[in-house]
């Protein structure tokens, strides 16, 4: 077991519960594993200072408040933004919906979105980004437009001049697609967009990318106005996410969720609200989760984000993608040498590894018939390999690529190693074995 | 011990998925319509089964000879895309439905599908296995 795996007790526990079988976890793009220190940090809250934040003045409540506030500091420092620019949410979907609701409400007050105005997004977007935009478009009678892909599955810049105009009011682009895995050159795309129209609210969904490489909002704030992410994809707990909105913008926005924690003063008929960022965090949040999220960032910074360190997450994952490509090439050669009728084909939907964060989606064909991703995943599950099969919450992308059955996706993170890929490739041969022998029957 | 993957992908399941015998759209020819008219009103019904989480889908077609006393399924077929489990269940169900009385089919439960597949279906694959059953239940509501 590699050194990093030892920091994730789930590997040892899996072995104990599954006849000493090794867990081969290739589904981090769906949800990453959580290191022991993050779990311990959250347990510490429950075991030692479980209480609510802000309101009480007991010793444990003060400790809880300090730890909760500390996480916001850690996150702000990590992203290089102001603490007052971070809203804790319960995940990326919640962040995305909150942001769109805030924009809609802002428009109710200031009327900047007009009938037939346009929202530009991309064909790569996750449903959590796209569906709230669809709702906004419906509500405000706006038109949704899509930036599509070139032959390398990269966003096709050349189409921007046809898609952006004076009616474009909102742009929403993911930093990394959860299916293709490629880091989009958002600075370049947005610079192009701003050449055509400067007055656009620009959103960037960073959910897939978060924690994989350094994101510097001090630099990026010249390009984007809001971004969001989730911690369950980056070593943190489930149910915690973040929403960043430039403070100069959120200061003029009104909350959309009301109740305890966001008020300054309440009378029978009306209320006054807080003036800080907590005005957007009504109710008791996921306190343990937020504290765990802060620890997850410490883990990322300590182990993996250091660009000079050998364990830099981005390079680690990129090298695994490269290794996977090499192994597939070797597999193809071996199969061709062995048998003139090569009957196993792997069709990969990412073209190069240089900008890939460790996500590879593919189809498998045996005897020229596609093996349904669910069947692929089922056989891999039998080999203790966790992968994802289906539409990956990106149905428009699947339709665009004409993939009626979806894709099988593998995704790497810091705990994966070359042995995991060797085992995966070995299992591809098992898939071939299961499906080839049964074909010419009836 | 038989491993999980070998257990699910029994030969009969793969055979039905790969070489379905009932995968076609059903139509009523004008001759059929005339012939049916002498006995009872002819019916061609279809409904869709869809699994949003994975994109599996299938349309079930039933050609039914309707009768005051009891309606008979003359033929069943399907069109669809999906995993081996969902598509073989569709094909097996179509074979099973042929020449059955609606009054009998109305009593079928998901157990019928499991019986046809002949394997144990774990929770994560129940939706795959029952896609065709879902379409059948929708049709039966209209008969």
XYZ file of C-alpha atoms in Angstrom:
585
model
C 0.000 0.000 0.000
C 1.420 3.404 -0.921
C 2.143 5.990 1.775
C -0.810 8.217 0.943
C -3.291 5.336 1.013
C -2.231 4.782 4.627
C -3.749 8.150 5.468
C -7.173 6.903 4.335
C -8.454 4.234 6.699
C -11.110 3.173 4.210
C -8.505 1.141 2.312
C -7.607 -0.954 5.360
C -11.248 -1.265 6.409
C -12.255 -2.413 2.922
C -9.571 -5.091 3.047
C -10.874 -6.327 6.366
C -14.460 -6.470 5.217
C -13.802 -7.974 1.787
C -11.539 -10.972 2.269
C -8.325 -8.937 2.041
C -9.313 -7.503 -1.344
C -7.813 -4.098 -2.215
C -10.201 -1.232 -2.900
C -9.366 0.272 -6.262
C -11.132 3.587 -6.087
C -11.330 5.217 -9.524
C -14.368 7.405 -8.888
C -12.976 10.529 -7.233
C -14.545 12.816 -9.825
C -17.850 11.703 -8.391
C -16.728 11.932 -4.788
C -13.216 11.733 -3.366
C -12.234 9.699 -0.350
C -11.726 11.517 2.942
C -8.423 11.286 4.826
C -8.418 10.231 8.471
C -7.310 13.658 9.729
C -10.402 15.324 8.236
C -12.709 12.744 9.815
C -10.895 13.086 13.148
C -11.196 16.857 13.002
C -14.960 16.564 12.566
C -15.228 13.929 15.281
C -13.336 16.247 17.605
C -16.123 18.777 17.215
C -18.766 16.180 18.068
C -16.798 14.665 20.937
C -15.256 17.763 22.504
C -17.066 20.979 21.705
C -20.412 20.144 20.121
C -22.522 23.293 20.278
C -23.955 25.970 18.056
C -21.897 28.850 16.731
C -22.210 32.621 17.141
C -25.177 32.670 19.489
C -24.034 30.996 22.700
C -21.236 32.233 24.941
C -20.201 29.033 26.640
C -16.589 27.813 26.360
C -17.515 25.100 23.896
C -19.636 27.482 21.807
C -16.758 29.931 21.582
C -14.447 27.144 20.512
C -16.963 25.973 17.877
C -17.358 29.528 16.576
C -13.605 30.010 16.395
C -13.088 26.732 14.538
C -15.949 27.527 12.141
C -14.591 30.996 11.443
C -11.080 29.602 11.108
C -12.244 27.420 8.190
C -13.434 30.506 6.326
C -10.021 32.094 6.920
C -8.237 28.977 5.673
C -10.418 28.825 2.569
C -10.046 32.538 1.824
C -6.276 32.309 2.168
C -6.174 29.220 -0.038
C -8.235 30.916 -2.757
C -6.526 34.267 -2.241
C -9.739 36.195 -1.706
C -11.425 38.068 1.139
C -13.217 36.126 3.879
C -16.257 38.264 3.180
C -16.405 36.779 -0.308
C -17.095 33.222 0.790
C -20.557 31.842 1.491
C -20.754 28.351 2.972
C -23.377 26.191 1.302
C -24.298 22.531 1.409
C -22.654 21.751 -1.923
C -22.047 22.917 -5.476
C -25.682 22.453 -6.530
C -26.817 24.520 -3.591
C -24.177 27.178 -4.421
C -25.252 27.338 -8.042
C -28.944 27.647 -7.139
C -28.236 30.267 -4.489
C -26.229 32.335 -6.934
C -28.900 32.169 -9.640
C -31.627 33.019 -7.103
C -29.582 36.006 -5.939
C -29.129 37.191 -9.521
C -32.852 36.778 -10.252
C -33.721 38.713 -7.136
C -31.190 41.391 -7.952
C -32.870 41.716 -11.328
C -36.280 42.043 -9.645
C -34.844 45.089 -7.889
C -32.589 46.609 -10.549
C -33.950 45.180 -13.817
C -30.787 44.408 -15.718
C -32.061 41.234 -17.402
C -34.446 41.937 -20.259
C -36.617 39.789 -22.463
C -34.544 38.090 -25.205
C -31.279 38.796 -23.395
C -28.864 35.901 -23.565
C -27.062 33.519 -21.251
C -24.012 31.843 -22.719
C -22.881 28.542 -21.286
C -21.133 25.458 -22.661
C -22.164 22.014 -23.776
C -19.816 20.622 -21.092
C -21.782 21.822 -18.077
C -22.901 19.581 -15.251
C -26.655 19.546 -14.593
C -26.017 21.443 -11.342
C -24.749 24.376 -13.366
C -27.086 24.095 -16.350
C -30.504 23.434 -14.833
C -30.550 26.578 -12.623
C -29.557 28.592 -15.727
C -32.472 27.036 -17.612
C -34.782 28.083 -14.791
C -33.429 31.631 -14.862
C -33.831 31.782 -18.659
C -37.427 30.589 -18.335
C -38.244 33.042 -15.560
C -36.711 36.052 -17.277
C -37.586 35.098 -20.892
C -33.935 34.859 -21.786
C -32.252 32.729 -24.403
C -29.694 30.054 -23.501
C -26.805 29.626 -25.915
C -24.073 27.010 -25.968
C -20.385 27.039 -26.756
C -19.589 23.660 -28.291
C -16.440 21.592 -28.826
C -13.766 21.109 -31.464
C -12.526 17.694 -32.572
C -10.236 17.417 -29.555
C -13.218 17.780 -27.200
C -12.017 21.282 -26.266
C -14.219 24.375 -26.211
C -14.294 25.865 -29.683
C -13.087 29.460 -29.251
C -13.676 30.296 -32.878
C -17.447 30.278 -32.330
C -17.365 32.949 -29.619
C -17.829 35.866 -31.966
C -21.139 34.373 -33.122
C -22.311 33.603 -29.586
C -21.506 36.800 -27.692
C -23.188 40.120 -28.389
C -24.626 43.128 -26.589
C -27.561 40.992 -25.400
C -25.301 38.578 -23.533
C -25.807 39.235 -19.814
C -24.541 36.098 -18.094
C -21.781 33.662 -19.000
C -21.305 30.394 -17.125
C -18.326 28.162 -17.926
C -16.931 25.221 -16.014
C -13.213 25.233 -15.277
C -13.017 21.481 -15.873
C -15.636 19.168 -17.364
C -16.460 16.237 -15.114
C -16.586 14.008 -18.206
C -13.660 15.171 -20.370
C -11.300 16.156 -17.529
C -9.578 18.884 -19.520
C -8.799 22.237 -17.834
C -10.523 24.883 -19.930
C -8.468 27.966 -20.687
C -11.067 30.186 -19.063
C -8.840 33.263 -18.921
C -8.424 33.147 -22.672
C -12.123 32.430 -23.308
C -13.297 35.183 -20.988
C -10.791 37.689 -22.393
C -12.265 36.973 -25.836
C -15.792 37.387 -24.492
C -14.923 40.672 -22.779
C -13.497 42.027 -26.029
C -17.025 41.790 -27.443
C -19.023 42.757 -24.356
C -17.569 43.991 -21.065
C -20.819 44.090 -19.111
C -21.424 40.431 -18.470
C -21.769 38.648 -15.131
C -19.322 35.782 -15.374
C -19.719 32.535 -13.453
C -17.194 29.728 -13.318
C -18.144 26.297 -11.957
C -14.945 25.028 -10.299
C -16.456 21.919 -8.752
C -14.426 19.343 -10.671
C -11.216 21.346 -10.539
C -11.275 22.368 -6.894
C -8.308 21.049 -4.929
C -6.468 19.756 -7.996
C -4.319 22.819 -8.621
C -3.819 26.278 -7.226
C -6.732 28.595 -7.906
C -5.792 32.230 -7.391
C -8.884 34.409 -7.208
C -6.809 37.559 -6.855
C -5.736 36.951 -10.412
C -8.999 35.376 -11.618
C -11.215 38.147 -10.254
C -10.251 40.168 -13.322
C -12.106 37.536 -15.311
C -14.860 36.039 -13.183
C -17.473 37.459 -10.816
C -18.590 34.313 -9.054
C -17.468 30.732 -8.652
C -18.536 27.716 -6.647
C -17.307 24.291 -5.581
C -17.944 21.392 -3.270
C -15.772 19.701 -0.685
C -16.852 16.129 -1.194
C -14.770 16.047 -4.377
C -11.700 17.365 -2.606
C -11.073 15.249 0.512
C -13.748 16.981 2.586
C -17.073 15.729 3.907
C -20.279 15.499 1.887
C -22.793 18.314 2.283
C -20.377 21.260 2.335
C -19.725 23.644 -0.511
C -18.712 27.205 -1.106
C -19.880 30.125 -3.196
C -17.543 32.992 -3.993
C -19.011 36.296 -5.134
C -16.896 39.423 -5.462
C -17.667 41.496 -2.393
C -18.276 44.662 -4.406
C -21.116 42.770 -6.123
C -22.596 40.749 -3.266
C -22.736 43.891 -1.125
C -25.544 45.154 -3.350
C -27.391 41.859 -3.432
C -30.170 40.870 -1.090
C -30.514 37.489 0.582
C -32.927 34.892 -0.730
C -33.095 32.721 2.391
C -34.354 34.258 5.610
C -34.384 33.306 9.270
C -32.025 32.901 12.180
C -28.394 33.823 11.898
C -28.809 36.318 9.051
C -30.631 39.050 10.923
C -29.411 42.078 12.847
C -32.722 43.022 14.407
C -36.269 41.637 14.177
C -39.549 43.381 14.892
C -43.084 42.016 14.549
C -43.592 43.363 11.049
C -40.106 43.784 9.637
C -36.445 42.958 10.129
C -33.015 44.342 9.515
C -30.317 42.072 8.222
C -26.655 41.619 9.007
C -24.189 43.541 6.917
C -21.527 40.815 6.707
C -21.400 37.748 4.482
C -23.314 35.638 7.012
C -26.431 37.409 5.770
C -26.411 34.744 3.037
C -26.039 31.838 5.494
C -29.367 31.696 7.321
C -29.922 28.877 9.781
C -27.496 26.532 11.490
C -25.164 25.204 8.839
C -23.104 22.067 8.668
C -20.731 23.117 11.459
C -18.747 19.877 11.643
C -18.626 19.791 7.844
C -17.291 23.328 7.548
C -14.645 22.576 10.169
C -13.767 19.421 8.209
C -13.581 21.448 4.993
C -10.929 23.667 6.550
C -8.933 20.574 7.481
C -9.350 19.215 3.940
C -7.705 22.368 2.592
C -4.859 21.983 5.047
C -4.464 18.419 3.756
C -4.411 19.640 0.143
C -1.856 22.312 0.944
C 0.341 20.051 3.034
C 0.385 17.009 0.791
C -0.385 18.061 -2.616
C -0.658 21.546 -3.880
C 2.990 22.474 -3.611
C 3.952 22.896 -7.256
C 7.559 21.880 -6.525
C 6.755 18.850 -4.458
C 6.780 15.388 -5.966
C 3.247 14.845 -4.727
C 1.680 17.786 -6.493
C -1.862 16.526 -7.114
C -2.145 17.892 -10.626
C 1.077 16.267 -11.846
C 0.337 13.072 -9.963
C -3.035 12.678 -11.674
C -1.755 13.841 -15.050
C 0.993 11.241 -14.907
C -1.578 8.548 -14.177
C -3.577 9.646 -17.229
C -0.390 9.442 -19.266
C 0.330 5.998 -17.819
C -3.228 4.872 -18.679
C -2.782 6.028 -22.287
C 0.516 4.117 -22.517
C -1.046 0.979 -21.073
C -3.954 1.154 -23.500
C -1.540 1.519 -26.389
C 0.388 -1.491 -25.156
C -2.838 -3.457 -24.697
C -3.810 -2.664 -28.289
C -0.420 -3.820 -29.550
C -0.562 -7.022 -27.530
C -4.033 -7.810 -28.787
C -3.042 -7.136 -32.377
C 0.053 -9.322 -32.101
C -1.886 -12.150 -30.519
C -4.899 -12.136 -32.743
C -5.531 -10.754 -36.189
C -9.187 -10.281 -35.329
C -8.659 -7.815 -32.532
C -12.011 -7.773 -30.794
C -11.515 -5.350 -27.888
C -11.593 -1.609 -28.549
C -11.370 1.224 -26.008
C -12.657 4.526 -27.370
C -11.389 7.389 -25.185
C -13.051 10.811 -24.959
C -10.083 12.913 -24.017
C -7.293 13.609 -26.448
C -4.261 14.599 -24.427
C -3.094 14.364 -20.867
C -1.237 17.672 -20.548
C -4.215 19.596 -19.183
C -6.137 16.651 -17.755
C -6.871 16.582 -14.020
C -7.249 12.796 -13.930
C -10.599 12.073 -15.586
C -10.952 9.666 -18.493
C -14.254 8.649 -20.044
C -14.480 5.844 -22.561
C -16.535 3.258 -24.393
C -15.627 -0.431 -24.637
C -16.412 -2.502 -27.701
C -16.158 -6.285 -27.836
C -16.546 -7.805 -31.285
C -17.613 -4.364 -32.508
C -20.574 -4.274 -30.150
C -20.594 -1.639 -27.453
C -20.619 -3.041 -23.935
C -23.059 -0.901 -21.999
C -21.258 1.250 -19.355
C -23.451 -0.253 -16.652
C -22.279 -3.723 -17.599
C -18.665 -2.526 -17.657
C -19.072 -0.982 -14.195
C -20.727 -4.145 -12.896
C -17.839 -6.349 -13.956
C -15.294 -3.867 -12.576
C -17.242 -3.784 -9.297
C -16.760 -7.526 -9.073
C -13.022 -6.816 -9.231
C -13.281 -4.259 -6.387
C -12.843 -1.393 -8.845
C -15.126 1.620 -8.348
C -15.908 3.568 -11.534
C -18.842 5.617 -12.768
C -21.160 4.667 -15.626
C -23.860 6.625 -17.377
C -24.544 10.250 -18.235
C -22.427 11.727 -15.421
C -25.046 14.437 -14.882
C -24.111 15.843 -18.280
C -26.891 14.597 -20.538
C -26.636 17.440 -23.098
C -22.949 16.556 -23.589
C -23.835 12.881 -24.077
C -26.444 13.821 -26.674
C -24.036 16.230 -28.356
C -21.454 13.448 -28.644
C -24.232 11.099 -29.790
C -23.676 8.675 -26.913
C -27.025 7.065 -26.244
C -25.624 4.750 -23.583
C -23.403 7.278 -21.828
C -19.806 6.489 -20.940
C -17.729 4.666 -18.372
C -15.559 7.103 -16.428
C -12.455 6.521 -14.360
C -10.971 9.315 -12.280
C -7.794 9.499 -10.230
C -6.731 11.258 -7.095
C -3.682 11.449 -4.905
C -4.167 7.953 -3.404
C -4.234 6.188 -6.774
C -1.140 4.635 -8.282
C 0.012 2.715 -11.344
C -0.973 -0.606 -9.755
C -4.600 0.548 -9.768
C -4.353 1.127 -13.520
C -2.638 -2.226 -14.081
C -5.543 -3.908 -12.292
C -8.047 -1.947 -14.367
C -6.431 -2.941 -17.661
C -6.361 -6.539 -16.472
C -10.112 -6.286 -15.865
C -10.695 -5.018 -19.409
C -9.534 -8.443 -20.547
C -12.084 -9.984 -18.185
C -14.820 -7.879 -19.813
C -13.664 -9.149 -23.179
C -13.795 -12.721 -21.878
C -17.299 -12.395 -20.433
C -18.832 -10.829 -23.508
C -16.978 -12.353 -26.463
C -17.670 -16.042 -25.921
C -21.417 -15.676 -25.737
C -21.979 -13.775 -28.946
C -22.430 -16.219 -31.801
C -25.190 -18.340 -30.371
C -28.761 -18.765 -31.356
C -17.138 -19.270 -4.999
C -18.691 -17.882 -8.142
C -17.751 -14.253 -8.575
C -20.320 -11.502 -8.830
C -19.737 -10.664 -12.495
C -19.854 -14.251 -13.687
C -23.037 -14.782 -11.764
C -24.878 -11.827 -13.308
C -23.763 -12.391 -16.854
C -25.203 -15.845 -17.370
C -25.168 -17.097 -20.906
C -28.927 -16.823 -21.392
C -28.884 -13.168 -20.322
C -26.062 -12.243 -22.663
C -27.732 -14.209 -25.423
C -31.005 -12.315 -25.105
C -29.151 -8.992 -24.868
C -26.959 -9.676 -27.892
C -29.400 -11.500 -30.119
C -32.869 -10.409 -29.092
C -35.704 -12.234 -30.786
C -38.393 -9.652 -30.065
C -36.607 -6.410 -30.864
C -38.779 -4.719 -33.505
C -41.534 -2.160 -33.797
C -45.045 -3.598 -34.110
C -47.558 -2.388 -36.664
C -51.046 -3.444 -37.587
C -51.446 -4.283 -41.260
C -54.727 -3.465 -42.970
C -55.422 -7.193 -43.271
C -54.912 -7.616 -39.563
C -57.257 -4.780 -38.808
C -59.958 -6.394 -40.983
C -59.384 -9.831 -39.465
C -59.505 -8.504 -35.954
C -62.728 -6.681 -36.589
C -64.577 -9.981 -36.891
C -63.622 -11.004 -33.354
C -63.220 -7.874 -31.365
C -61.485 -4.531 -31.616
C -57.770 -4.768 -32.336
C -55.347 -2.855 -30.201
C -51.755 -1.907 -30.541
C -50.414 -0.356 -27.381
C -46.973 0.902 -26.484
C -45.362 2.502 -23.454
C -41.877 3.593 -22.551
C -39.711 2.506 -19.656
C -36.937 4.917 -18.785
C -34.151 4.964 -16.236
C -33.048 8.568 -15.859
C -29.998 7.767 -13.783
C -28.261 5.737 -16.472
C -30.170 6.525 -19.654
C -31.460 3.006 -20.271
C -34.737 3.019 -22.120
C -37.120 0.802 -24.010
C -40.550 0.872 -25.611
C -42.773 -2.135 -25.136
C -45.324 -2.926 -27.881
C -48.303 -5.190 -27.308
C -50.653 -6.370 -30.011
C -53.834 -7.272 -28.192
C -57.011 -8.951 -29.352
C -59.617 -7.308 -27.241
C -62.584 -9.256 -26.095
C -65.474 -8.555 -23.729
C -64.591 -11.544 -21.600
C -60.861 -11.592 -21.800
C -58.203 -9.951 -23.953
C -55.358 -11.897 -25.444
C -51.825 -10.744 -26.161
C -51.068 -11.849 -29.703
C -47.546 -10.527 -29.824
C -45.128 -8.453 -27.788
C -41.999 -6.663 -28.932
C -39.663 -3.884 -27.860
C -37.171 -1.290 -29.033
C -34.542 0.067 -26.704
C -31.032 0.874 -25.609
C -29.418 -0.145 -22.400
C -27.376 -2.571 -20.412
C -27.460 -6.335 -20.807
C -29.781 -6.724 -17.824
C -32.447 -4.244 -18.952
C -32.436 -5.337 -22.582
C -32.468 -9.083 -21.909
C -35.335 -8.580 -19.446
C -37.265 -6.780 -22.220
C -36.641 -9.611 -24.656
C -37.517 -12.352 -22.170
C -40.657 -10.555 -21.066
C -41.844 -10.209 -24.678
C -41.490 -13.945 -25.255
C -43.316 -14.609 -22.020
C -46.191 -12.240 -22.869
C -47.080 -13.898 -26.145
C -50.419 -15.760 -26.049
C -51.130 -14.723 -22.468
C -54.466 -13.379 -21.262
C -54.457 -9.822 -19.931
C -56.381 -11.034 -16.886
C -53.437 -13.264 -16.023
C -50.721 -10.716 -16.801
C -52.366 -8.178 -14.522
C -51.368 -10.329 -11.581
C -47.669 -10.377 -12.491
C -45.322 -8.725 -10.032
C -41.604 -7.846 -10.363
C -40.949 -11.380 -9.182
C -41.941 -12.486 -12.691
C -38.970 -10.590 -14.159
C -36.553 -11.961 -11.577
C -37.852 -15.434 -12.337
C -37.276 -14.921 -16.075
C -33.769 -13.545 -15.536
C -33.011 -16.392 -13.158
C -30.418 -14.420 -11.208
C -30.398 -12.457 -8.027
C -30.606 -8.735 -8.719
C -28.887 -6.449 -6.244
C -30.420 -3.127 -5.266
C -28.372 -0.998 -7.677
C -29.600 -2.968 -10.676
C -33.297 -3.239 -9.797
C -34.128 -0.292 -12.072
C -32.364 -2.001 -14.963
C -34.153 -5.273 -14.382
C -37.599 -3.709 -14.039
C -37.487 -1.256 -16.944
C -39.635 -3.541 -19.126
C -41.982 -4.271 -16.232
C -42.474 -0.522 -15.742
C -43.539 -0.202 -19.395
C -45.859 -3.210 -19.059
C -47.567 -1.762 -15.982
C -48.199 1.492 -17.867
C -49.811 -0.418 -20.752
C -51.987 -2.516 -18.460
C -53.471 0.635 -17.002
C -54.967 1.357 -20.438
C -56.362 -2.075 -21.226
